[in-house]
Short mmCIF file of C-alpha atoms in Angstrom, two decimals:
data_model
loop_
_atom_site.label_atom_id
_atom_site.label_comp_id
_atom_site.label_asym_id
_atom_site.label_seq_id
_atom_site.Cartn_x
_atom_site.Cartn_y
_atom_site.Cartn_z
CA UNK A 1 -30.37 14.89 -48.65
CA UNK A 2 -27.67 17.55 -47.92
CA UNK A 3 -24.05 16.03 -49.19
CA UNK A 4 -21.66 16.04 -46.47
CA UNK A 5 -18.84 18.64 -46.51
CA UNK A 6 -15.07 17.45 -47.40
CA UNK A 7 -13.00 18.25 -44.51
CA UNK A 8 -10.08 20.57 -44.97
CA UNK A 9 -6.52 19.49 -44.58
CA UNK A 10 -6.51 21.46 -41.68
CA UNK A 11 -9.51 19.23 -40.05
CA UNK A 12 -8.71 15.97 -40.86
CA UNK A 13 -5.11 16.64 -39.41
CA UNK A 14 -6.95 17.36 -36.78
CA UNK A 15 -9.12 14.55 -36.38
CA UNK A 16 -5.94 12.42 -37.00
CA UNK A 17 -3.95 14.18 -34.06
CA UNK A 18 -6.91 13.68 -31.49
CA UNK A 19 -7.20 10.28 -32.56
CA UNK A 20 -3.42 9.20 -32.13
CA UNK A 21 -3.49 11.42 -28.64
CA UNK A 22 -6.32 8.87 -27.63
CA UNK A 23 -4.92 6.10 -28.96
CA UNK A 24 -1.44 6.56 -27.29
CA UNK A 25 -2.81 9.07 -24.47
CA UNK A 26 -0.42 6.95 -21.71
CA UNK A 27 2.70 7.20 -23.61
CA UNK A 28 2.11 10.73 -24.45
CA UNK A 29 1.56 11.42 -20.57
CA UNK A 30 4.51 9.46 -19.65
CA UNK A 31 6.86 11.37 -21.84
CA UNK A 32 5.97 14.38 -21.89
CA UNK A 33 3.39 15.41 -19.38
CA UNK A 34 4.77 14.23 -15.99
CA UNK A 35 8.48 15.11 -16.74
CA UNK A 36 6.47 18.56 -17.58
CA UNK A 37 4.20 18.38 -14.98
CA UNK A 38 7.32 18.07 -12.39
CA UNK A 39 8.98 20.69 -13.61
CA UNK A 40 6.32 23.07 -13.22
CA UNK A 41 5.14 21.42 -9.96
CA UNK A 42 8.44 22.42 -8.61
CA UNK A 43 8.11 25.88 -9.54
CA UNK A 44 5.05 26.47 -8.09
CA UNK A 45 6.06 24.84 -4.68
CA UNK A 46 9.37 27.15 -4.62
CA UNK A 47 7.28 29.98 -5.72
CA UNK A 48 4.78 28.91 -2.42
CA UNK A 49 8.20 28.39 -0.24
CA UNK A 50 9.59 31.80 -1.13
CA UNK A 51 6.03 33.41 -0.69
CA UNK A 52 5.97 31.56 3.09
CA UNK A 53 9.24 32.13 3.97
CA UNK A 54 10.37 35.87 3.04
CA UNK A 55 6.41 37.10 2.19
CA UNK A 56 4.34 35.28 4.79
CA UNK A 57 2.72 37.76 6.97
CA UNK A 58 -0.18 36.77 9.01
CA UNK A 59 -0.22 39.89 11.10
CA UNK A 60 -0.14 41.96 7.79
CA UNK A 61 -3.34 40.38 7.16
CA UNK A 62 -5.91 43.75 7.18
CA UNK A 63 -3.38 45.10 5.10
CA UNK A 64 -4.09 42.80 2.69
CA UNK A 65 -7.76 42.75 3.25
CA UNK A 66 -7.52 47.10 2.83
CA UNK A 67 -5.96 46.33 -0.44
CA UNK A 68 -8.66 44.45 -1.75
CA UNK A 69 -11.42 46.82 -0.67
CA UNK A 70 -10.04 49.48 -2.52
CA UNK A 71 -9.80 47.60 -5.37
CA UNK A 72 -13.09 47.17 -5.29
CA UNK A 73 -14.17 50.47 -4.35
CA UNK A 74 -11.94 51.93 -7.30
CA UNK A 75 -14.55 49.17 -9.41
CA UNK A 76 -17.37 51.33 -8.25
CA UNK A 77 -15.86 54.55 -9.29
CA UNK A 78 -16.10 53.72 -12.67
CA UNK A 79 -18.41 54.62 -14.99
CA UNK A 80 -21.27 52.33 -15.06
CA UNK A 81 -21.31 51.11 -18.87
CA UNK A 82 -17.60 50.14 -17.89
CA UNK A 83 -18.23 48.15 -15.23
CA UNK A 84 -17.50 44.76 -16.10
CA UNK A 85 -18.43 41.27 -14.13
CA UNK A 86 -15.64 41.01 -10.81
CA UNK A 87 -13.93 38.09 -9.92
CA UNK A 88 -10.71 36.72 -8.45
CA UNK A 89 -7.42 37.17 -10.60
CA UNK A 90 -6.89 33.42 -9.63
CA UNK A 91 -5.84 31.69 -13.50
CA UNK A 92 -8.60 28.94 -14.23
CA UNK A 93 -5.38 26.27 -14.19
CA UNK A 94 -5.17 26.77 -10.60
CA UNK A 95 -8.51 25.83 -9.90
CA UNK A 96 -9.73 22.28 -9.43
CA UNK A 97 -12.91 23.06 -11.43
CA UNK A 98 -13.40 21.69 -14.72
CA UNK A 99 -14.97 24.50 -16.15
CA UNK A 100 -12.91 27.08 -17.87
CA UNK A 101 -14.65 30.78 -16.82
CA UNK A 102 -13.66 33.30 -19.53
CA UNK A 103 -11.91 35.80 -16.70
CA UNK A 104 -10.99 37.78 -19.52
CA UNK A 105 -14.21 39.46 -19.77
CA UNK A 106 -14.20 40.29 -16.35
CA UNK A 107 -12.85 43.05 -13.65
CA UNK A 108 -10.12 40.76 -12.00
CA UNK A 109 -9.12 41.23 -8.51
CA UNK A 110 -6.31 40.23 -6.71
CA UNK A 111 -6.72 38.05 -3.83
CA UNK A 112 -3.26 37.10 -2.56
CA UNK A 113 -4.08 35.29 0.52
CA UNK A 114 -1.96 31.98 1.62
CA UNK A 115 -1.51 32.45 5.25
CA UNK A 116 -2.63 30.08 8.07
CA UNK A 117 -3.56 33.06 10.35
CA UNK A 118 -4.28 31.31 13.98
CA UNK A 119 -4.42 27.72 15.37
CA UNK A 120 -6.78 28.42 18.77
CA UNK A 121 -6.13 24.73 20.23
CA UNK A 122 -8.37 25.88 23.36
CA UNK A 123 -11.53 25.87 20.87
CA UNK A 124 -10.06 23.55 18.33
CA UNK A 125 -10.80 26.24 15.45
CA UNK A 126 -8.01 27.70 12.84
CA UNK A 127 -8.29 30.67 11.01
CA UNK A 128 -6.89 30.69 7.48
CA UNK A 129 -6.93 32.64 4.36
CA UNK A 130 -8.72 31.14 1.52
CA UNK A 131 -5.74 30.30 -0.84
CA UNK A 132 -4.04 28.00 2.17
CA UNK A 133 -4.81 24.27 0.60
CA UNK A 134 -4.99 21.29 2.08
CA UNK A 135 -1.28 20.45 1.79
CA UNK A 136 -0.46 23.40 3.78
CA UNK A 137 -3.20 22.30 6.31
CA UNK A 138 -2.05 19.20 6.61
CA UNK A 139 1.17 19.71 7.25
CA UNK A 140 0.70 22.31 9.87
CA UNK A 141 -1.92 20.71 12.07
CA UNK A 142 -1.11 16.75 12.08
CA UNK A 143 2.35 17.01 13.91
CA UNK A 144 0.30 19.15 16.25
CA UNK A 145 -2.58 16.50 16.94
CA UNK A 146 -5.19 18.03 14.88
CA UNK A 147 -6.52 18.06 11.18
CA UNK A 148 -9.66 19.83 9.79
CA UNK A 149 -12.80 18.37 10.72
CA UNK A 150 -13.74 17.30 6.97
CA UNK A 151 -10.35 17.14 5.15
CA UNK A 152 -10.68 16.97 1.41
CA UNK A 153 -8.21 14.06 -0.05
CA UNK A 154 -6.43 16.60 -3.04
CA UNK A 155 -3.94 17.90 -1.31
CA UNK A 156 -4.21 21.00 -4.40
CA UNK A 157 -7.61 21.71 -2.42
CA UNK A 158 -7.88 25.28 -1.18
CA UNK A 159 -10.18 26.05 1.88
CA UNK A 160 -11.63 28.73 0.22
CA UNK A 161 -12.79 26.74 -2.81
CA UNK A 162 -14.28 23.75 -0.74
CA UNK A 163 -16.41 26.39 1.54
CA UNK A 164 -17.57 28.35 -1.64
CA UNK A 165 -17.91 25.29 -3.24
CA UNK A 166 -18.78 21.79 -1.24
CA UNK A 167 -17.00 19.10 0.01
CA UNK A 168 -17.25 15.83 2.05
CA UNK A 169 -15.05 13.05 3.17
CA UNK A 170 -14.91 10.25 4.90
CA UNK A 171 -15.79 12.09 8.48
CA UNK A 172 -18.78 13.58 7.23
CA UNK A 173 -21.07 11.01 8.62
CA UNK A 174 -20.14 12.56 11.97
CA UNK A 175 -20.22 16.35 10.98
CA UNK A 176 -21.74 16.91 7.56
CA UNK A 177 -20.28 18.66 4.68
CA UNK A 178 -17.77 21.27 4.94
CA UNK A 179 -19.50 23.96 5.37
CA UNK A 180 -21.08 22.69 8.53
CA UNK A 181 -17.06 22.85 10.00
CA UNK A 182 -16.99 26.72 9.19
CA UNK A 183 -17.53 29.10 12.42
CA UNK A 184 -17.09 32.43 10.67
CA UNK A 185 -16.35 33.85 7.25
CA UNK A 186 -14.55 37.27 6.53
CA UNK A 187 -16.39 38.53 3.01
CA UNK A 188 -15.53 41.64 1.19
CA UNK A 189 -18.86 42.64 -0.66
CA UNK A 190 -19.56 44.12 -3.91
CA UNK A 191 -19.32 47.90 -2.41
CA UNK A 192 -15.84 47.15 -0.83
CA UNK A 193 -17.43 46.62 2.97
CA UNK A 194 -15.78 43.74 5.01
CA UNK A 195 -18.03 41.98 7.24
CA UNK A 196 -17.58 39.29 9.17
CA UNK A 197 -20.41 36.57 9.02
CA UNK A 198 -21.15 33.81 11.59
CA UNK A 199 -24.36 31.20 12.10
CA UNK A 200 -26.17 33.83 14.80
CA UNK A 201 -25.14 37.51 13.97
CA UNK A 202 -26.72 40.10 11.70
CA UNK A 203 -25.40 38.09 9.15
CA UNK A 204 -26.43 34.75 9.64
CA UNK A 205 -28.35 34.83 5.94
CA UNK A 206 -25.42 35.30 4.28
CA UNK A 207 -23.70 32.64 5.91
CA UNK A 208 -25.88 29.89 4.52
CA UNK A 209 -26.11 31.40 1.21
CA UNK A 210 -21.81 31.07 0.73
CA UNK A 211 -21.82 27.35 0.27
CA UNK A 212 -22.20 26.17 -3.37
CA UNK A 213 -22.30 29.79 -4.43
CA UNK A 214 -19.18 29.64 -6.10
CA UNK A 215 -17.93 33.24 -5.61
CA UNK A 216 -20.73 34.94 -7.11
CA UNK A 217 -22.07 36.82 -3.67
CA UNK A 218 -18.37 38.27 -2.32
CA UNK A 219 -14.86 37.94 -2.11
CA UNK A 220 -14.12 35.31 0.73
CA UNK A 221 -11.01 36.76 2.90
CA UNK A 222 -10.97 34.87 5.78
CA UNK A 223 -12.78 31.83 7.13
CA UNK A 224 -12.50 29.79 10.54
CA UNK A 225 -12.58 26.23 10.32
CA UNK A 226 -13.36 23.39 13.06
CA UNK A 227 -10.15 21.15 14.02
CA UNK A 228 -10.46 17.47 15.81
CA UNK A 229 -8.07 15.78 18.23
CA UNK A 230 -6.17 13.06 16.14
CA UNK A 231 -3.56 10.12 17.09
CA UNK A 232 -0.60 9.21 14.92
CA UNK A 233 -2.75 6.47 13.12
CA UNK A 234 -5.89 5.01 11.41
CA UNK A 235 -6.89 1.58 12.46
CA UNK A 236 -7.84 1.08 9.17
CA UNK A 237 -10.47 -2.47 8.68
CA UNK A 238 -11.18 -3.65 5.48
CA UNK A 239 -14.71 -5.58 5.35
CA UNK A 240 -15.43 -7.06 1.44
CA UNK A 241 -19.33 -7.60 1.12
CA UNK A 242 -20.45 -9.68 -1.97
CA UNK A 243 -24.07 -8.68 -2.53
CA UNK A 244 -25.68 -5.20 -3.54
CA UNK A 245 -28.14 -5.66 -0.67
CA UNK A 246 -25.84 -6.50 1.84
CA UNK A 247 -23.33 -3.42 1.58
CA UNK A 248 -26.70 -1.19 1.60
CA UNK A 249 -27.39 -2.66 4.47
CA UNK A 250 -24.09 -2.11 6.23
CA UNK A 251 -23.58 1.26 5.42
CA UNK A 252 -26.84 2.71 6.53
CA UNK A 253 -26.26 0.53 9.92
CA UNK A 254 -22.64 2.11 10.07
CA UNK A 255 -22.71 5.17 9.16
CA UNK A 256 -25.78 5.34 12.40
CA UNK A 257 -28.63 6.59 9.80
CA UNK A 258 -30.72 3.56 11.47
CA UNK A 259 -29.40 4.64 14.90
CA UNK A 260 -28.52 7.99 16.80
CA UNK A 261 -26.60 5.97 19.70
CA UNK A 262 -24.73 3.42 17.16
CA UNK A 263 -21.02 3.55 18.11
CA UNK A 264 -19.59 4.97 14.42
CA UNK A 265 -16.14 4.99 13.31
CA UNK A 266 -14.21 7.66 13.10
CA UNK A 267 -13.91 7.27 9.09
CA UNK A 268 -16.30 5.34 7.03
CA UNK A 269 -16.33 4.57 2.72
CA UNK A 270 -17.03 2.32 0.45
CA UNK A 271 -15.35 1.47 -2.93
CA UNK A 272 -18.11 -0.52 -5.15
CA UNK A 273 -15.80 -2.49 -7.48
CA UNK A 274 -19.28 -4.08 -10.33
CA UNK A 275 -22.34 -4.17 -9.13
CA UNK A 276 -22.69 -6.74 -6.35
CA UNK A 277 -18.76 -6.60 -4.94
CA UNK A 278 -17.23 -3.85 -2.71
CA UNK A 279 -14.81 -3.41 0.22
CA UNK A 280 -15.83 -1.30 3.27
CA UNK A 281 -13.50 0.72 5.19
CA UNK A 282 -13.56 1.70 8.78
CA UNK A 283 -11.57 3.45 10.20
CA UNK A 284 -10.45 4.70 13.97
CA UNK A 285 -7.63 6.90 15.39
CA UNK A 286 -4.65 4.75 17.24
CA UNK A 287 -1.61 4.62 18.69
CA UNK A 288 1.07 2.16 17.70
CA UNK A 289 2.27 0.93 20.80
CA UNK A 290 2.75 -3.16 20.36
CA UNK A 291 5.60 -4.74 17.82
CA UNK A 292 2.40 -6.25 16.41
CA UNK A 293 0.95 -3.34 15.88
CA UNK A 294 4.38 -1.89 14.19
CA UNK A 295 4.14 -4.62 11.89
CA UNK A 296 0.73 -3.76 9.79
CA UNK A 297 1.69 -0.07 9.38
CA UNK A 298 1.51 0.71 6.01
CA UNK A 299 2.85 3.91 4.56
CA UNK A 300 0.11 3.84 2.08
CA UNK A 301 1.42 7.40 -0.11
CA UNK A 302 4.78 5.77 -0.44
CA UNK A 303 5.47 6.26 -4.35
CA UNK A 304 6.20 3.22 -4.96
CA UNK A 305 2.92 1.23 -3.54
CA UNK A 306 0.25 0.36 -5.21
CA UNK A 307 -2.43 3.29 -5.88
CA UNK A 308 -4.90 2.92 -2.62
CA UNK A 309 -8.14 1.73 -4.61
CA UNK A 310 -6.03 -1.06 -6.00
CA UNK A 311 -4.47 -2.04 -3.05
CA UNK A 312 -8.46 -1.95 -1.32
CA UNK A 313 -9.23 -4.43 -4.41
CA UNK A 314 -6.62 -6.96 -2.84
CA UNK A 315 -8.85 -7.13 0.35
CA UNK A 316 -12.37 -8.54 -1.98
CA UNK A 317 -11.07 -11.97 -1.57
CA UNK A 318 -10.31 -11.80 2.23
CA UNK A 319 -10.60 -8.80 4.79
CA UNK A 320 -7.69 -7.96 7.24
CA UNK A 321 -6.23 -4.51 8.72
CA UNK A 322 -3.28 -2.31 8.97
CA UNK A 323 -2.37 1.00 10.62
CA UNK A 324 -2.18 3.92 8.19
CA UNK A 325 -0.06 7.63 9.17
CA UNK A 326 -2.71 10.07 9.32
CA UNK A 327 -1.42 11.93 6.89
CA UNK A 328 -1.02 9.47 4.48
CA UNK A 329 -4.58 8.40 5.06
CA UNK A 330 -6.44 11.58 4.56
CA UNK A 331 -4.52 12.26 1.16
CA UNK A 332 -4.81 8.34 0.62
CA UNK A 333 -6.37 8.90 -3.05
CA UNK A 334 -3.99 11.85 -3.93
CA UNK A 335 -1.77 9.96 -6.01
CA UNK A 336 -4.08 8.12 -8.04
CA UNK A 337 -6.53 11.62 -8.48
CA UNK A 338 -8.81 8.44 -6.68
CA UNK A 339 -9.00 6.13 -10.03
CA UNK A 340 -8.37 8.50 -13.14
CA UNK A 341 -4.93 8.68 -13.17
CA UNK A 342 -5.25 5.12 -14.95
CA UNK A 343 -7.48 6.29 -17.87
CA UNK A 344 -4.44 8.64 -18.30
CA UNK A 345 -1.38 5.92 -17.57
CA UNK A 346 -3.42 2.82 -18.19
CA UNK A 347 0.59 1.02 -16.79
CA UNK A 348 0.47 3.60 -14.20
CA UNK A 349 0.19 0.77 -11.15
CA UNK A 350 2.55 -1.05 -12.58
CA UNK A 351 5.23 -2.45 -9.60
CA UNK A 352 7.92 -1.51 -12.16
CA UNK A 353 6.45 2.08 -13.37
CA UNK A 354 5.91 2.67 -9.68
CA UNK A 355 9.34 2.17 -8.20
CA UNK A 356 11.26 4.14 -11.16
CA UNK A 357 8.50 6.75 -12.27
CA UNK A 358 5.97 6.76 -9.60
CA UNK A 359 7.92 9.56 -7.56
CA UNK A 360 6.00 11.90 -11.01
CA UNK A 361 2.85 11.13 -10.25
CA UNK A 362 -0.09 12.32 -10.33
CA UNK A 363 0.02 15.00 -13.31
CA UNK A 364 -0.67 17.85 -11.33
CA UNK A 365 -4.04 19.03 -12.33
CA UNK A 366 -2.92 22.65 -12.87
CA UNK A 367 -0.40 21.47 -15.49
CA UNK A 368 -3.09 19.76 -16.77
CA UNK A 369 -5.56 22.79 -17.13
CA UNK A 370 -2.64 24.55 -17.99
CA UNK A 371 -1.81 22.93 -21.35
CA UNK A 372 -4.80 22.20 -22.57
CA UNK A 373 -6.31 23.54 -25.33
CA UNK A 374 -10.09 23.92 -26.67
CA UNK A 375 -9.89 20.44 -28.38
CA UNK A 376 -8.82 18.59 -26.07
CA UNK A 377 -11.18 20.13 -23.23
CA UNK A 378 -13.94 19.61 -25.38
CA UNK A 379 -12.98 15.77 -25.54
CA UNK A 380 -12.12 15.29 -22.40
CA UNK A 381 -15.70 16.26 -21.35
CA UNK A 382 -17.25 14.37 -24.31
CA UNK A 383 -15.68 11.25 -23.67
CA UNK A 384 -15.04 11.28 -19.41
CA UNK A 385 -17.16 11.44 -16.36
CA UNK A 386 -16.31 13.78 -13.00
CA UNK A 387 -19.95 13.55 -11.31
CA UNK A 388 -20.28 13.50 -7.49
CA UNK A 389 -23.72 12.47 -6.44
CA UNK A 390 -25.62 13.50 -2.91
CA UNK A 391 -28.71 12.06 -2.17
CA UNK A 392 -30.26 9.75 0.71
CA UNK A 393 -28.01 6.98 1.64
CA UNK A 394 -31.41 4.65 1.76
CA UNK A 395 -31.81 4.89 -2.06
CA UNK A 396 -28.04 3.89 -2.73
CA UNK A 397 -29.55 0.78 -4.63
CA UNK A 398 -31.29 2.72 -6.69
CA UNK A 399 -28.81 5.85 -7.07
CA UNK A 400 -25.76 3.05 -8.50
CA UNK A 401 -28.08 1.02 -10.59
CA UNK A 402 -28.30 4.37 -12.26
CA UNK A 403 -25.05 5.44 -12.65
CA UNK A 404 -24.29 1.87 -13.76
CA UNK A 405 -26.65 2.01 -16.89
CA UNK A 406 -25.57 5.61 -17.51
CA UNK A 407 -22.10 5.44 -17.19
CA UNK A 408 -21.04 1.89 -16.60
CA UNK A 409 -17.40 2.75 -15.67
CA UNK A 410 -16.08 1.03 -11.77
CA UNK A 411 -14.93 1.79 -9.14
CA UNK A 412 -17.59 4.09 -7.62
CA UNK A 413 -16.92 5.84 -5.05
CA UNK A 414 -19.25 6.00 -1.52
CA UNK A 415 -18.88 8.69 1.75
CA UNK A 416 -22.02 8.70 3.77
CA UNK A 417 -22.85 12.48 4.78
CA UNK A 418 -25.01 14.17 7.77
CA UNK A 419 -27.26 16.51 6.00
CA UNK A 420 -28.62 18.79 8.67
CA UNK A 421 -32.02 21.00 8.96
CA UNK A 422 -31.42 23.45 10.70
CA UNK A 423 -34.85 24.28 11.32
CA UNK A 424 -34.61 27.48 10.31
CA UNK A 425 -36.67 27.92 6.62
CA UNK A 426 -34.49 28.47 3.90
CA UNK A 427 -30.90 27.05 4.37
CA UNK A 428 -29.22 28.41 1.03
CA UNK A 429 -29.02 26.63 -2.27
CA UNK A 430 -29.03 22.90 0.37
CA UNK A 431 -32.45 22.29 1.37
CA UNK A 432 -33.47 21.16 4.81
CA UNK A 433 -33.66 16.42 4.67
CA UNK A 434 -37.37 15.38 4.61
CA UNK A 435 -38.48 14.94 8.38
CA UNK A 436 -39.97 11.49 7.54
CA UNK A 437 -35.56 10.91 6.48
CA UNK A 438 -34.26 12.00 9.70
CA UNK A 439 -32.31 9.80 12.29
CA UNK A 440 -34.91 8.94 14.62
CA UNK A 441 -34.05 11.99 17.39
CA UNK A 442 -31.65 14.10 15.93
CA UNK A 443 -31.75 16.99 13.27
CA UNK A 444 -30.07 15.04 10.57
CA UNK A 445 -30.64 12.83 7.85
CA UNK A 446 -27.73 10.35 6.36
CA UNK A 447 -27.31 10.89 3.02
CA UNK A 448 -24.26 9.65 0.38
CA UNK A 449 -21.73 11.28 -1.95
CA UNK A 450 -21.84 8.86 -4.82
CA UNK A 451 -18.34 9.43 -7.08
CA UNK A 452 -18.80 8.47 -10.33
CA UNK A 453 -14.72 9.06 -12.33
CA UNK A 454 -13.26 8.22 -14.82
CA UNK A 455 -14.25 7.05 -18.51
CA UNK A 456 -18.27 5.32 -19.51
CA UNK A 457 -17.68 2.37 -20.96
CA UNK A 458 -19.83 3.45 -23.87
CA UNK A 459 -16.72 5.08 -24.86
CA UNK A 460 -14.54 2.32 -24.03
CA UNK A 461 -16.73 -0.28 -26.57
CA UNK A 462 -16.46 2.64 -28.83
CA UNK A 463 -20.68 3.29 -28.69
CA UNK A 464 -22.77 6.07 -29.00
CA UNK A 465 -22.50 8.74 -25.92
CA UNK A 466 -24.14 11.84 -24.85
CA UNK A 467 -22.80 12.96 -21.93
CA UNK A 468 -25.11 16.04 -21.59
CA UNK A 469 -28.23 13.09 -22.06
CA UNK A 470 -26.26 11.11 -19.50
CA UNK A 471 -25.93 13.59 -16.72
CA UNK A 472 -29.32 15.28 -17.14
CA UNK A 473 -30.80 11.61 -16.48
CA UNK A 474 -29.01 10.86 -13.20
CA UNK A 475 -29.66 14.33 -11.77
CA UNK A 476 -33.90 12.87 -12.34
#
C-alpha cells in the first residue's frame, strides 16, 4: 500500500481556507461580495449609460459590422501556422456560462454591439445587436406594449447568447424555444463575408445550425426577434396540487399537449417543492381597471419582498391570485438567481435582511465570475448543480424521480416547451419530436425544461458525490 503524502503548509492552508469559505460562505457574501458586487454593478451600468447615451449609434451600425470583417479578414492574412482559434473579445465574467473558455489562446475579436437597432410594430419584430440584454429589452419594449416573444428571466441575458445558445420560458408552450422567435440573423463568417440568414433563403441551413452552436460557426451581428402585444399586467393564479400524478396530469392538459384547441394561458410553470407537492402558475395579460383589482397587485421585484419561489411556497396550503407588472413578472426570479441565491445567503429572505440589504441583491453573476479563482470554480462545480433538462413533458414522472435520486436538492423548476419538426430532415443539433409525440394535428410535440439549481443534498449530509457520475446518469 502506497503511504499517503503529507500535505505542505501551503495545502493544508488551503484546505483550511476552502473549508472556513464553506462553512461561513453567507457571511463572507454579505460582507464582502455584495457591497463589492454593487460597486462594480454600478460601474458597469454607467459604463452601459455613457456607451447609450454619447456612443449609441444604431445607424452607424455597418460601420461597425465593416470593422469586424476586416478584423477578420486581417485573421486570414496571416500566416497559417499563426493562425490561432477566433472568438469574441467578450471576458468569460460577462458571460452567463459556467464554463471558463481559455480566450487567451485564441485570436480575439471585438464585437462591440449594444444597440436596439429597429422596433417594426407593424410586424411585431425588433432588430437588435447581440450584446443588447434582456434589461435593455425590457425596458424598451414594455412601456410600448410589447416584450420578446420568449423573454429569458436574467435580466444579464444577452440576445445573442440565448439564440447561440437556447432558452425557454414560461411562453414557450405557445412558441417553442427561442430560436423559434428569430426571423433573421446577420453572421459574419470565418472569411470576413456578412450574410444575412433567414428560415427560406439560400441560407436556410445555416439558420438551423446557429442554435446551441455556441459561437463556433460565425460571429452573430445582428438578429431579428418576434415581439407580442402585452397589457400592463399578469393575472397571475396560483393552483397547489398535492400528488406527483396529479400535477403530471395538469400540466400536460394545460400546457394543450393532450389538445391542439385547449384554451392555454398566456404563461404556464410549475415549482415542484418534494416530490408529491407543487404550486402551478397561470398566467394571463390584464388590465387593472376595478379597486378590487388594484388591491391584489403585487410589485413582486420590490427589494424588500420575499424572493418569488418563496412567496409561491405560501400558496401550497391554499391557492389565490394577484396582478403582477409585466415587468416585474418576466424578471420575477431575477433577484433570487431563481433559488441559489440562498445556498449563497442562506438569511438572504429574511424580512429584516430584505428591507435593509435586499436593495444588494443578487451578487451579480459577473462579479461573481469575476473574482473567482481556480479553487473555488473547481468547488463550486464539485459541490453545486446548474442542469436544465428538455425532454417530453409525458415522462415528467419519470424525468424528476431522477433528478430526485441524483441530486435530491428542491425546488425544481418546470416550463413546458413546443418542440417543433419542421419537416424538413435535419433541423441542427435539435432533432425533429417523434411523430407518435406530436399534438394530435399540429407539427409539435410538448416537451419540459426541467431546472434542477442549487446544491445535492449529498453534499448537504456531507456524503459521497460525483457530479460528473451524477450528470452523465440523468442525460441516460
Amino acid at each position: 500500500m502506497t503511504p499517503q503524502r503529507e500535505l505542505s503548509l501551503y495545502e493544508r492552508l488551503q484546505n483550511r481556507t476552502v473549508r472556513w469559505l464553506e462553512d461561513n460562505r453567507g457571511l463572507v457574501i454579505v460582507l464582502f461580495c455584495l457591497p463589492a458586487s454593487f460597486i462594480f454593478d454600478t460601474f458597469v451600468q454607467i459604463q452601459r449609460w455613457i456607451r447609450r447615451t454619447y456612443f449609441s449609434a444604431p445607424n452607424d451600425h455597418l460601420k461597425r459590422v465593416k470593422e469586424i470583417q476586416k478584423a477578420v479578414q486581417n485573421w486570414n492574412k496571416l500566416p497559417k501556422d499563426q493562425r490561432r482559434p477566433m472568438c469574441t473579445a467578450k471576458p468569460n465574467w460577462l458571460s452567463l456560462s459556467t464554463t471558463f473558455f481559455r480566450k487567451d489562446q485564441c485570436h480575439q475579436i471585438p464585437i462591440d454591439l449594444y444597440d436596439i437597432l429597429d422596433l417594426d410594430e407593424e410586424n411585431l419584430k425588433i432588430k437588435v445587436e447581440p450584446n443588447v440584454n434582456v434589461n435593455d429589452l425590457t425596458r424598451f419594449l414594455n412601456p410600448k406594449g410589447y416584450t420578446l416573444a420568449v423573454t429569458l428571466e436574467i435580466g444579464d441575458a444577452t440576445a445573442g447568447g440565448l439564440a447561440f445558445g437556447v432558452g425557454m420560458t414560461t411562453y414557450s408552450h405557445k412558441v417553442g424555444l427561442y430560436q423559434e422567435t428569430i426571423l433573421s440573423y446577420d453572421v459574419v463568417t470565418a472569411d470576413g463575408s456578412l450574410i444575412h440568414v433567414t428560415a427560406d433563403n439560400e441560407h436556410q441551413d445555416l439558420y438551423y445550425c446557429l442554435p446551441w452552436s455556441h459561437g463556433t460557426l460565425c460571429f452573430l451581428v445582428a438578429l431579428e426577434l418576434k415581439v407580442i402585444k402585452i397589457k400592463p399586467y399578469i393575472h397571475m393564479k396560483y393552483i397547489p396540487v398535492y400528488s406527483q400524478k396529479e400535477y403530471c396530469q395538469k400540466m400536460m392538459e394545460y400546457s394543450g399537449a393532450l389538445d391542439k384547441d385547449y384554451p392555454v394561458p398566456d404563461y404556464l410553470e410549475a415549482t415542484i417543492y418534494d416530490k408529491e407537492n407543487a404550486v402551478i402558475m397561470i398566467g394571463n395579460f390584464a388590465d387593472v381597471d376595478t379597486l378590487e383589482k388594484q388591491s391584489k397587485i403585487n410589485e413582486i421585484s420590490k427589494w424588500y419582498k420575499p424572493w418569488f419561489y418563496k412567496h409561491v411556497e405560501n400558496f401550497l396550503g391554499k391557492g389565490g391570485e394577484e396582478y403582477i407588472p409585466i415587468r416585474d413578472y418576466l424578471l420575477r426570479h431575477n433577484r433570487a438567481i431563481f433559488w441559489v441565491v440562498e445556498d449563497m445567503i442562506p438569511f438572504g429572505n429574511n424580512p429584516l435582511f430584505r428591507l435593509f440589504l435586499g436593495w444588494l441583491c443578487p451578487p451579480k453573476p459577473a462579479f461573481l465570475k469575476f473574482t473567482t479563482t481556480k479553487t473555488i470554480r473547481e468547488m463550486t462545480f464539485a459541490k453545486q448543480v446548474f442542469q436544465d433538462i428538455v425532454m417530453p413533458l409525458d415522462t415528467l414522472k419519470e424525468q424528476i424521480n431522477t433528478a430526485i435520486d441524483l441530486f435530491d436538492t428542491f425546488p425544481l423548476l418546470v416550463y413546458p416547451c413546443r418542440i417543433y419538426d419542421h419537416q424538413r430532415g435535419p433541423q441542427g443539433q435539435l432533432r425533429s419530436p417523434p411523430k407518435e409525440k406530436l399534438t394530435p394535428g399540429t407539427n409539435y410535440s410538448m416537451f419540459n425544461d426541467l431546472g434542477i439549481y442549487g446544491t445535492p443534498g449529498q453534499v448537504k449530509r456531507k456524503e459521497p458525490y460525483n457530479p460528473t457520475k451524477a450528470m452523465r446518469a440523468m442525460e441516460e
